[in-house]
Each structure stands twice: as C-alpha cells, then as structure tokens.
Amino acid sequence: MTPTLVLLCLLAAFVHVREAKINVPLTHHSINQYRIESIHHDNDTFSRARVNRPTLLTRSYDESYPTPSLGGNIFLATCEITMQSSVGPQTFNVQIDTGSILMAVPDLTCSTCTGPTYLRPSPTDYVSCSSERCTANTCSGANCLFKVQYLDQSGISGSLVYERVTLGGLSAFTTFGSITTSSSNFQQGYASGIMGLSYNNTNFCSPSCVPSVMDSISSANNISNIFTILIDYNGGGSMVLGGYDEDSVVGEIGYTNVISKTYYVVSLNSVSIGGVPVITSGFGSVIVDSGTSFLLVPTKVYGQIKSLFQSNFPDLPLVTGQQTLWSGSDYCFLDSTFIASFPSFEFAFDGVNVTLPPQNYLFKTVDITGETTVFCLGIHPTSTPQTILGDVFIRGLNVVFDKTLDRVGFGKSSVIPPYPIGHGSIVSANFLLILMLVGLVTLYL
C-alpha cells in the first residue's frame, strides 16, 4: 500500500470517528409534584380548586458558584464510574444540567445524602492538593475540595475525584465531585447526582476549575464537542453525543451564537404572542438550561405577557377574571382540549426564530398522589434579571449545544403530545379548573 493511500485511509477513519453520534436515553422524574387542596363546584359545568401559591426558589446569575439545579422536572442519563483502585463499575442516574459544569455524586461517607447510589472511592482516587487538576485556594488535609451553594442556603460539598466515567458507551478519565456533605434541605429525589455540561469558566469554579464530562469524553474519543437534547411529551427523551439525529429533525436546525461562555447565554431580540409583538427588551441574561423546569422571565416581562393576553385574548378561559392561570391565582385546566385555543409564542433570537406552542407553556403534570392529571401555566416571574429557557421551552425541540462553534441550535422534531389538544369551547366552558400547590421545593438556575 502506498504512503498516500495509507494517509487517505487514516484521514477517512478520523473523519468517521468525528462524525460518530451516540444516542443516550433520558428518563423523566418529577420532584415538584403538585398537591390538590380542594375543589369547588358552582354548577354542573364549572369546577375550581383553591390552594396556596407555590414557592419558587431561583438561583442568581452569580459568579461565586456554578450552582446546579437538583429539583423540578429532572431528566436523567445513566453513566458508569469505574474505580480502578477499589470496586468495579458503579452505575449512577445523573441529572443532565446545561446550567452547571461539575459532575457530582454522593460519597459513601455522606450521612446526609439521600441518593440511591453512593460512590466508594479509595484514598488514591481523590485529587490531591498538589495535583495540577486542583486549583483550589483551600484544601482539607490532602484532598482538593468543591462546594455548591444555593440561594435557599442548601448546598453540597466534598472532594474531587479523578476516575473513568462512561456515558453512552464512551469512556474518559475526568475530574468530578464526590459529595461528603449535603444540607438537610438539599433534595436529590430520584437522581444519584448531577452531570454539568456548561462551560469551564474560571469565574464559575467550585472552587477548582474542571472540564465537564462531555469535554473529557469528546477529547478522549475524538468526537465533536456537541450534544443534543430532545425531550418528548411522554416523560422521556434522548441525548445525542457528537451531533444530532438527522432523522428526528423536521426541517433544518437554526443557530444562535453563545454570547457569554459561562452558561449557554444567548441574545433574545423580541417575543410576540399570536402575532402581536409584546417585548423587545428587559430580558436580562437569557440562558438555555435543561436543569430548570419552567420558562422564567423577569417580573416586568411577565406583567407585559399577562397584559397582552388579557387585552388581545380576553375570551380565552382563565385569562381574565378572579380565577386565572396567572401568578397569584394559579388555576389549572383538568381538560387538555382547551390547549389549542391558546396562541403560540414566537421568540426571535439572533439568527433563528423559535415557536413555543401552547402544549409547551400549558404543560401536563400530575398531583402528588399520581392520580390527577392537570395542565398548568409553565411561565413564572423571577425577581432576578434573567430569562431562563427551561423544560417548558425546550420540550419537543432538538436543542443542539455546540461548543466547537460556541452556538445553540433549535430544530423542530416529530414528537407530539400523547393527549388530545383539539379546540375546546371557550363560550360554553365545559371544563374543570384546578388550583395546585407545589408540594416539594423546586430549584432553578
């Protein structure tokens, strides 16, 4: 074989590896389940329920900590950690979070952790203070530390570990956190930990800067540092490593640039509802975050959205009056057939427009007993100068997180809700209304 032919074969093999895409299934678990307090009947065709307003805890866009979310509607991927010096492979279901950088799982010595699986490292698995992987200003004995603090004063801390992590059949040695302490109000739910997938920015260290697991896997396996998240309406989804699944995309992927490599911060120019422009400013930092359940907007923007609905769509059920979908009243539909009566949002980013259909922002959930299904408004106000595009926004979309070109892509998918969303009557209101209470705390970015 000639040298030229050998070189061409090697190049072909390299290109093939770079284009490899690995599909990782995602499973859904809801931590912030709702609790029905009471239902009141006015007559045979109208029912309502009355409970207290849920408490929403938000995380500030703060450079002190890369604070990940471990609450809300969480989507889990299965990874495997192999401790070379002690036990064999251990399997962890970790939350996929694009709003943080660090992967962290509970350590066997953590008496306050509630995860279903615990890491069992030996002393040689920990990152030492003298290691080049440790950039911390403080250490405990010989170990390099990490710490995550939340706005509600809950948090986790522990030591950094360097070991092999496998995701979707691809492995890499990487640095991650072994949780040794968690506060009493810290909640894990079904998750064994968290896998941060954001940028490794020196201002967002914990306190040591570490690459994400995806950074390590892409480098070790020579695949593009790109991953795509697709969340469906059936309680599941997928994460594609190395690109996106062309068969799941309807039309083309449209991209917008990441304007701040902290989180996936993008530029939002305007929002319209049903073709009526509503806002062209005031969004603050706009962050695409898979670890947040809802679509969070600044309080002023939320007020504008509410006013536009009430001015332009007053005949829609629960839009006007004393009992509404809005914050402070918090009624929900029991019947999904009214969803199609509501207008779509149009988000205009730099480079791409994204449609948010009503089946997204009137999202399906269940009460804490798991017996009653309701459809509630998934848009909430936040006092922080942030717009957080969480589960409510990204559901049903192929969302491409491309670190190679520092951009986020949005593409339609073929997934649809498994429940009817046909037009319900808005004149003869033959539907049930229900007001819900968040039974468990939800943490947001």
XYZ file of N, CA and C in Angstrom, residues 82-217:
408
model
N -15.989 3.831 37.016
C -15.134 2.693 37.320
C -13.992 3.141 38.221
N -13.972 2.666 39.458
C -12.917 2.991 40.404
C -11.795 1.974 40.223
N -10.710 2.408 39.619
C -9.625 1.483 39.265
C -8.950 0.864 40.483
N -8.933 1.621 41.593
C -8.147 1.163 42.737
C -8.960 0.388 43.765
N -10.276 0.310 43.594
C -11.069 -0.376 44.612
C -12.159 -1.216 43.967
N -13.397 -0.748 44.020
C -14.509 -1.547 43.496
C -14.562 -1.451 41.979
N -15.408 -2.279 41.392
C -15.594 -2.246 39.944
C -16.548 -1.134 39.532
N -17.121 -1.252 38.334
C -18.005 -0.207 37.815
C -19.241 -0.016 38.696
N -19.634 1.238 38.873
C -20.862 1.596 39.578
C -21.732 2.416 38.639
N -23.034 2.187 38.672
C -23.966 2.880 37.792
C -24.700 3.974 38.552
N -24.763 5.161 37.938
C -25.433 6.305 38.542
C -26.403 6.916 37.535
N -27.602 7.261 37.988
C -28.544 8.032 37.187
C -28.377 9.493 37.555
N -27.827 10.275 36.659
C -27.470 11.663 36.960
C -28.339 12.624 36.164
N -28.655 13.749 36.787
C -29.426 14.775 36.107
C -28.570 15.466 35.062
N -29.124 15.633 33.863
C -28.440 16.346 32.790
C -28.712 17.828 32.950
N -27.673 18.618 33.211
C -27.842 20.034 33.537
C -26.894 20.899 32.723
N -27.455 21.670 31.788
C -26.632 22.594 30.998
C -26.396 23.903 31.732
N -26.876 24.013 32.969
C -26.667 25.220 33.753
C -25.557 25.101 34.765
N -24.697 24.091 34.650
C -23.563 23.945 35.563
C -22.453 23.184 34.852
N -21.284 23.103 35.479
C -20.129 22.478 34.847
C -19.722 21.190 35.548
N -19.944 21.093 36.852
C -19.384 19.994 37.637
C -20.318 18.788 37.671
N -19.749 17.600 37.523
C -20.473 16.379 37.834
C -20.194 16.036 39.285
N -21.250 15.652 40.036
C -21.081 15.298 41.443
C -22.042 14.186 41.812
N -21.548 13.208 42.572
C -22.357 12.078 43.043
C -22.064 11.857 44.524
N -22.994 11.239 45.262
C -22.806 11.071 46.710
C -21.671 10.107 47.053
N -20.890 10.490 48.046
C -19.831 9.638 48.582
C -20.422 8.712 49.641
N -19.851 7.527 49.769
C -20.337 6.551 50.745
C -20.289 7.102 52.163
N -19.405 8.055 52.421
C -19.265 8.620 53.771
C -20.273 9.722 54.053
N -21.106 10.079 53.074
C -22.058 11.178 53.250
C -23.293 10.670 53.993
N -23.419 11.040 55.269
C -24.544 10.576 56.085
C -25.819 11.352 55.819
N -25.718 12.530 55.180
C -26.898 13.364 54.938
C -27.408 13.257 53.503
N -26.717 12.492 52.664
C -27.151 12.351 51.272
C -28.326 11.369 51.188
N -29.165 11.548 50.177
C -30.355 10.716 50.024
C -30.388 9.988 48.686
N -29.285 10.006 47.949
C -29.262 9.370 46.642
C -29.352 7.860 46.740
N -29.863 7.223 45.698
C -29.992 5.759 45.718
C -28.674 5.020 45.551
N -27.631 5.699 45.058
C -26.336 5.059 44.819
C -25.226 5.928 45.398
N -24.196 5.280 45.956
C -23.106 6.013 46.593
C -21.758 5.584 46.023
N -20.885 6.570 45.846
C -19.544 6.312 45.340
C -18.673 5.754 46.465
N -17.807 4.813 46.096
C -16.930 4.188 47.087
C -15.467 4.332 46.667
N -14.928 5.532 46.731
C -13.534 5.725 46.310
C -12.548 5.304 47.396
N -11.336 4.982 46.954
C -10.252 4.730 47.896
C -9.427 6.009 48.013
N -8.532 6.114 48.994
C -7.755 7.352 49.165
C -7.000 7.789 47.914
N -6.573 6.846 47.102
C -5.788 7.211 45.920
C -6.656 7.742 44.775
N -7.980 7.620 44.884
C -8.864 8.121 43.834
C -9.082 9.631 43.931
N -8.857 10.202 45.103
C -9.101 11.634 45.301
C -8.018 12.475 44.639
N -8.401 13.665 44.193
C -7.445 14.622 43.632
C -6.719 15.302 44.786
N -5.402 15.226 44.786
C -4.622 15.813 45.880
C -4.448 17.311 45.663
N -4.150 18.007 46.747
C -3.947 19.451 46.667
C -2.748 19.814 45.805
N -1.808 18.891 45.685
C -0.608 19.164 44.899
C -0.802 18.827 43.414
N -1.951 18.272 43.058
C -2.196 17.888 41.674
C -2.427 19.104 40.791
N -2.042 18.993 39.517
C -2.307 20.058 38.566
C -3.798 20.207 38.289
N -4.584 19.213 38.665
C -6.038 19.287 38.495
C -6.700 20.089 39.597
N -5.956 20.447 40.621
C -6.500 21.198 41.754
C -6.038 22.640 41.685
N -6.971 23.554 41.549
C -6.649 24.987 41.554
C -7.316 25.677 42.735
N -7.694 24.895 43.739
C -8.393 25.447 44.890
C -7.455 26.257 45.766
N -8.038 27.276 46.423
C -7.275 28.062 47.388
C -7.242 27.385 48.746
N -8.190 26.502 48.991
C -8.248 25.800 50.265
C -8.357 24.304 50.015
N -7.781 23.532 50.924
C -7.856 22.083 50.863
C -8.132 21.550 52.256
N -8.605 20.316 52.313
C -8.818 19.651 53.588
C -7.841 18.486 53.668
N -6.818 18.645 54.464
C -5.780 17.631 54.517
C -5.075 17.569 53.182
N -5.205 16.431 52.505
C -4.519 16.274 51.226
C -5.465 16.384 50.032
N -6.771 16.547 50.279
C -7.756 16.477 49.202
C -8.150 17.840 48.660
N -8.393 17.886 47.353
C -8.888 19.084 46.681
C -10.409 19.126 46.822
N -10.959 20.296 47.134
C -12.359 20.412 47.505
C -13.222 21.014 46.402
N -14.548 20.814 46.542
C -15.536 21.549 45.748
C -16.673 21.945 46.682
N -17.452 22.938 46.234
C -18.582 23.411 47.029
C -19.621 24.025 46.105
N -20.892 23.728 46.366
C -22.007 24.325 45.636
C -22.992 24.871 46.655
N -23.335 26.139 46.535
C -24.240 26.798 47.475
C -25.463 27.328 46.745
N -26.661 27.129 47.329
C -27.912 27.560 46.725
C -28.461 28.799 47.418
N -29.396 29.487 46.731
C -29.999 30.690 47.288
C -30.772 30.415 48.563
N -31.367 29.220 48.692
C -32.123 28.906 49.902
C -31.205 28.376 51.009
N -29.893 28.543 50.803
C -28.859 28.143 51.754
C -28.648 26.639 51.828
N -29.299 25.873 50.972
C -28.948 24.458 50.860
C -27.691 24.337 50.014
N -27.033 23.193 50.095
C -25.818 23.051 49.307
C -25.165 21.699 49.490
N -24.105 21.497 48.714
C -23.308 20.273 48.790
C -21.839 20.650 48.762
N -21.016 19.767 49.307
C -19.567 19.964 49.267
C -18.902 18.606 49.375
N -17.617 18.585 49.083
C -16.884 17.330 49.157
C -15.523 17.436 48.524
N -15.016 16.297 48.080
C -13.683 16.229 47.493
C -13.776 15.872 46.018
N -12.797 16.342 45.255
C -12.736 15.997 43.844
C -12.078 14.636 43.654
N -12.595 13.889 42.682
C -12.103 12.552 42.354
C -11.735 12.526 40.880
N -10.709 11.769 40.541
C -10.312 11.594 39.132
C -10.415 10.119 38.794
N -11.417 9.772 37.955
C -11.609 8.369 37.600
C -12.283 8.264 36.232
N -12.496 7.042 35.799
C -13.095 6.794 34.488
C -14.618 6.868 34.580
N -15.204 7.672 33.664
C -16.658 7.802 33.560
C -17.074 7.355 32.161
N -18.129 6.565 32.084
C -18.636 6.072 30.807
C -20.056 6.577 30.596
N -20.307 7.166 29.435
C -21.625 7.674 29.071
C -21.918 7.243 27.643
N -23.011 6.526 27.445
C -23.364 6.074 26.104
C -22.320 5.161 25.484
N -21.586 4.428 26.298
C -20.550 3.531 25.795
C -19.215 4.194 25.544
N -19.126 5.517 25.707
C -17.862 6.250 25.532
C -17.272 6.567 26.888
N -15.981 6.310 27.056
C -15.332 6.472 28.353
C -14.233 7.513 28.299
N -13.974 8.099 29.476
C -12.866 9.042 29.614
C -12.540 9.201 31.084
N -11.267 9.406 31.388
C -10.896 9.802 32.737
C -11.224 11.277 32.897
N -11.884 11.617 33.999
C -12.301 13.002 34.196
C -12.362 13.311 35.686
N -12.394 14.586 36.012
C -12.471 15.037 37.400
C -13.923 15.363 37.738
N -14.404 14.863 38.871
C -15.774 15.140 39.295
C -15.833 15.176 40.816
N -16.984 15.545 41.348
C -17.133 15.710 42.780
C -17.707 14.486 43.463
N -17.158 14.151 44.632
C -17.700 13.116 45.496
C -18.296 13.816 46.719
N -19.628 13.833 46.815
C -20.323 14.618 47.835
C -20.153 13.961 49.199
N -19.557 14.699 50.140
C -19.401 14.197 51.503
C -20.316 14.895 52.491
N -20.840 16.045 52.112
C -21.751 16.791 52.991
C -22.850 17.425 52.161
N -24.097 17.267 52.607
C -25.218 17.978 51.996
C -26.086 18.537 53.104
N -26.675 19.709 52.873
C -27.516 20.327 53.892
C -28.824 19.552 54.022
N -29.511 19.742 55.154
C -30.723 18.972 55.428
C -31.853 19.293 54.457
N -31.822 20.501 53.873
C -32.890 20.887 52.935
C -32.484 20.677 51.484
N -31.381 19.953 51.286
C -30.957 19.648 49.919
C -31.678 18.397 49.443
N -32.257 18.452 48.211
C -33.066 17.352 47.705
C -32.440 16.741 46.464
N -32.406 15.419 46.421
C -31.900 14.714 45.258
C -32.994 13.972 44.503
N -34.003 13.514 45.235
C -35.071 12.778 44.567
C -34.569 11.488 43.963
N -34.905 11.273 42.693
C -34.527 10.040 42.024
C -33.087 10.079 41.508
N -32.468 11.229 41.508
C -31.145 11.365 40.919
C -30.063 10.830 41.859
N -29.054 10.181 41.267
C -27.870 9.785 42.020
C -26.839 10.897 42.036
N -27.120 11.984 41.349
C -26.176 13.087 41.267
C -26.520 13.965 40.090
N -25.564 14.726 39.648
C -25.780 15.690 38.577
C -24.594 15.656 37.616
N -24.864 15.878 36.336
C -23.804 15.965 35.341
C -23.893 17.335 34.665
N -23.000 18.233 35.048
C -22.955 19.554 34.454
C -22.342 19.511 33.063
N -22.910 20.291 32.145
C -22.474 20.261 30.747
C -22.203 21.657 30.197
N -22.012 22.635 31.084
C -21.811 24.004 30.637
C -20.327 24.285 30.379
N -19.980 25.570 30.356
C -18.612 25.988 30.046
C -17.729 25.968 31.289
N -16.463 25.658 31.075
C -15.463 25.665 32.145
C -14.855 27.054 32.215
N -15.549 27.951 32.927
C -15.121 29.346 33.034
C -14.477 29.568 34.388
N -13.348 30.253 34.423
C -12.595 30.430 35.667
C -13.380 31.204 36.719
N -14.383 31.994 36.306
C -15.184 32.735 37.278
C -16.280 31.874 37.899
N -16.448 30.663 37.415
C -17.529 29.805 37.890
C -16.979 28.479 38.409
N -15.839 28.532 39.089
C -15.233 27.323 39.616
C -15.837 26.972 40.967
N -15.501 25.785 41.473
C -16.233 25.285 42.631
C -15.391 24.718 43.778
N -14.279 25.280 44.224
C -13.564 26.394 43.615
C -12.541 25.980 42.559
N -12.301 24.669 42.387
C -11.362 24.237 41.349
C -12.055 24.167 39.994
N -11.386 24.621 38.949
C -11.939 24.551 37.597
C -11.688 23.155 37.026
N -12.746 22.534 36.526
C -12.615 21.202 35.934
C -13.371 21.181 34.617
N -12.939 20.373 33.663
C -13.720 20.216 32.428
C -14.976 19.409 32.708
N -16.000 19.602 31.883
C -17.202 18.788 32.032
C -16.918 17.365 31.554
N -17.788 16.437 31.922
C -17.640 15.055 31.467
C -17.691 14.998 29.947
N -18.578 15.814 29.334
C -18.670 15.822 27.877
C -17.381 16.349 27.257
N -16.756 17.352 27.866
C -15.467 17.847 27.376
C -14.440 16.717 27.346
N -14.388 15.952 28.443
C -13.413 14.869 28.546
C -13.714 13.747 27.565
N -14.986 13.392 27.430
C -15.362 12.293 26.529
C -15.097 12.663 25.082
